[in-house]
Coordinates of C-alpha atoms in Angstrom, one line a residue:
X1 CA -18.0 6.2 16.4
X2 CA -15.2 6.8 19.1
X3 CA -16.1 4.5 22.3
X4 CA -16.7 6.1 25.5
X5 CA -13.9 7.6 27.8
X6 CA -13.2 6.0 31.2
X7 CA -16.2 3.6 31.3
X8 CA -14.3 2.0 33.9
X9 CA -15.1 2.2 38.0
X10 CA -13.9 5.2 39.3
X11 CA -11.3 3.5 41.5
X12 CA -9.9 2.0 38.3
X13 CA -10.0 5.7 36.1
X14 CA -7.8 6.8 39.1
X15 CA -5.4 4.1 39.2
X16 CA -4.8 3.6 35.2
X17 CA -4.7 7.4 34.6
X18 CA -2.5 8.4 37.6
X19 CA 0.2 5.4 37.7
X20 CA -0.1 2.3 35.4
X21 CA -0.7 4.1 32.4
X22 CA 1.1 7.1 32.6
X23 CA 4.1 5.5 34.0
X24 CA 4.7 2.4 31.9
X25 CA 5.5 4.7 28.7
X26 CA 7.7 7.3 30.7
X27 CA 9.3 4.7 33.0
X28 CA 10.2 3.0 29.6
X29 CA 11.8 5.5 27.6
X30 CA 13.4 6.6 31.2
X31 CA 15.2 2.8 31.2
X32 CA 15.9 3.8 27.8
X33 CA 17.1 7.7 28.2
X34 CA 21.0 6.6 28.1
X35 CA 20.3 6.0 24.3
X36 CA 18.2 9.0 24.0
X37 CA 21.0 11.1 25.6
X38 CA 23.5 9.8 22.9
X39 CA 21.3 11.0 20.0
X40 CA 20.0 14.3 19.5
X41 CA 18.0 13.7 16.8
X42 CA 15.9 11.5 18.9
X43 CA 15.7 13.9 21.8
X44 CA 14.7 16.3 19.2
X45 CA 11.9 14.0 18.3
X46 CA 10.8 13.4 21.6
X47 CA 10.7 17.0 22.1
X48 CA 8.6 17.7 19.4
X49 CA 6.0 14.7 19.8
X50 CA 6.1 15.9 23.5
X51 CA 4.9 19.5 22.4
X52 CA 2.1 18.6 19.6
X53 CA 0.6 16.1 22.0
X54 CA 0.2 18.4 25.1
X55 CA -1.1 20.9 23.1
X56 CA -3.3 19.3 21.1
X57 CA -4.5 17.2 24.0
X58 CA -5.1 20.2 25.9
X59 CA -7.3 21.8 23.2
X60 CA -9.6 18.7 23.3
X61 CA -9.8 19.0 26.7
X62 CA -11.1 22.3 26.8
X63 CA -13.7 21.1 23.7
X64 CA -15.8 18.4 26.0
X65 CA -18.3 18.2 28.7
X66 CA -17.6 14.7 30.0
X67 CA -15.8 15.6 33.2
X68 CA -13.9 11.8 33.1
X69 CA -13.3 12.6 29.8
X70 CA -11.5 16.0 30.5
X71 CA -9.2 14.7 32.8
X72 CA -8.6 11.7 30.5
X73 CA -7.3 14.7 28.3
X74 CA -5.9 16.2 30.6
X75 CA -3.7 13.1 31.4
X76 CA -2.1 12.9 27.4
X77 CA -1.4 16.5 27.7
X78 CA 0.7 15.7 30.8
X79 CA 2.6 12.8 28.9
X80 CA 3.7 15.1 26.0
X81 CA 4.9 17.6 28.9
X82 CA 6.8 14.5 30.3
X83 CA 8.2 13.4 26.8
X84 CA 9.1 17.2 26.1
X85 CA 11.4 17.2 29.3
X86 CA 12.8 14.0 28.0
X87 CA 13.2 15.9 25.0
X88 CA 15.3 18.4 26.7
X89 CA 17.2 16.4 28.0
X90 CA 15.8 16.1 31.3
X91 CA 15.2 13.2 32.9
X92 CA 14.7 13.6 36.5
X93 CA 12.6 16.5 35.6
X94 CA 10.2 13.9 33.9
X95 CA 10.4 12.1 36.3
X96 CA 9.4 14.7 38.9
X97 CA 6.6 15.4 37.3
X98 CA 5.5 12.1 36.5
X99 CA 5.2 11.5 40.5
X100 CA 3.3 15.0 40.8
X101 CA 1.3 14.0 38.2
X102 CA 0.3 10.6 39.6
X103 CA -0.5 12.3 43.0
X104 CA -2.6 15.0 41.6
X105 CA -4.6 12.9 39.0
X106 CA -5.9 10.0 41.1
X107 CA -7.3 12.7 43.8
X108 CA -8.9 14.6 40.2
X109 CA -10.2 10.7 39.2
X110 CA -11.2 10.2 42.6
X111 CA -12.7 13.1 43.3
X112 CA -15.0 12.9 39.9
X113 CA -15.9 9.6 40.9
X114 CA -17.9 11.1 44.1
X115 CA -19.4 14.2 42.0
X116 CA -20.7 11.2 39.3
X117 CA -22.0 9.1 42.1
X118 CA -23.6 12.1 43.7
X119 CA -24.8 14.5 41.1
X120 CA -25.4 11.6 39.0
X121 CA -24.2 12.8 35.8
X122 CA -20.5 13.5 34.4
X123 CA -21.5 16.0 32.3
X124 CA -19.8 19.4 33.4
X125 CA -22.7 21.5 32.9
X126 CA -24.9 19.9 35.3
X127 CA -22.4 19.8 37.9
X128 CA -22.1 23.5 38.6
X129 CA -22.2 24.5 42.4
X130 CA -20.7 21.0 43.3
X131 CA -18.2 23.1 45.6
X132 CA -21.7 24.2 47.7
X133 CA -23.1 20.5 47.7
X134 CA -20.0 18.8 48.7
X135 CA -17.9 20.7 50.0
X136 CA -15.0 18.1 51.0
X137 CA -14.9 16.8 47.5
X138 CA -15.2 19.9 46.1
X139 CA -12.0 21.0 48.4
X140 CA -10.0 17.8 47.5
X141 CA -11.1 18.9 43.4
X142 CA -9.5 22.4 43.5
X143 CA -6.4 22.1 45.1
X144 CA -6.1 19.0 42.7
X145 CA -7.2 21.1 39.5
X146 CA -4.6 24.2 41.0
X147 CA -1.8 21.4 41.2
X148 CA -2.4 20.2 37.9
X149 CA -2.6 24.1 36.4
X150 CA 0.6 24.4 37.8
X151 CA 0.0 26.7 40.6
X152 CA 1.8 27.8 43.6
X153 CA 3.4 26.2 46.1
X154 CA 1.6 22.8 44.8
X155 CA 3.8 20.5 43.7
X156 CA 2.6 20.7 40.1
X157 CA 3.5 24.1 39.6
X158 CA 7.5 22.6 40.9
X159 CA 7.7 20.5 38.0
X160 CA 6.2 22.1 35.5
X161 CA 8.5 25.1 36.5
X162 CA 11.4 22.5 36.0
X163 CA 10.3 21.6 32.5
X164 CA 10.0 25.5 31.7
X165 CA 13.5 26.0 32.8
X166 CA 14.8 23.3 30.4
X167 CA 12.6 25.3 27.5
X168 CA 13.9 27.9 28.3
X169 CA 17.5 26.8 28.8
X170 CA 17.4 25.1 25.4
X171 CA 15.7 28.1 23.6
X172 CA 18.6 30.7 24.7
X173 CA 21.7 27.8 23.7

């Protein structure tokens, strides 16, 4: 009964996924962070909320075989990692991440937008060997995908390593 994920044009996905949507909420409770940093008990709620929806959005992610829909995923479990360093009382390492994040995810959005066209389908079980087929795309996809995994020297793997300090920070105070 759930409608479709990202029925949108590609250009649009990219766009709403990677700035306008992501950014509106975070750039909100940024304007608002003053308050938050005046009451724990909020930054512990933030923190929390953060936590449950990156890892529960995660786990759906890996649970569907709509490549749109995975990143759309993908894209919530990035905005609890944003409200959990907002939660730890870090705002410019939300907001780090939150550019990362919006460079990263319109090249992913993008980049699924030309295997749909070409392939035809979104569906990630058809779209094996896309890498071999088009080989640009496929490029642009994986260093996108390692950015977003948080691996080095991409920038994803900078501000997710910022948000791990905090963690860790506030876990040995």
């Amino acid at each position: 009964w759930l409608p479709r994920a990202m029925v949108g044009p590609t250009p649009v996905s990219a766009l709403l996924h990677s700035a306008t949507m992501v950014a509106a909420g975070v750039l909100l409770l940024l304007k608002f962070y003053p308050l938050f940093a005046i009451v724990p008990a909020a930054r512990q709620v933030l923190l929390w909320m953060g936590a449950i929806t990156a890892l529960t959005a995660a786990l759906v992610a890996t649970a569907t075989d709509d490549l749109k829909e995975v990143l759309a995923w993908s894209t919530a479990s990035q905005l609890g990692e944003m409200m959990m360093a907002l939660g730890l009382a870090g705002p410019l390492a939300a907001s780090f991440h939150l550019v990362c994040h919006a460079l990263f995810k319109s090249t992913l959005f993008l980049a699924a937008g030309d295997v749909d066209h070409q392939a035809g389908t979104r569906k990630l079980s058809h779209v094996k060997g896309a890498l071999k087929t088009m080989p640009f795309t496929g490029a642009l996809f994986l260093v996108a995908a390692l950015s977003l995994a948080g691996i080095p020297p991409l920038s994803g793997f900078w501000s997710e390593d910022r948000i791990l300090t905090l963690a860790h920070h506030d876990a040995v105070a």
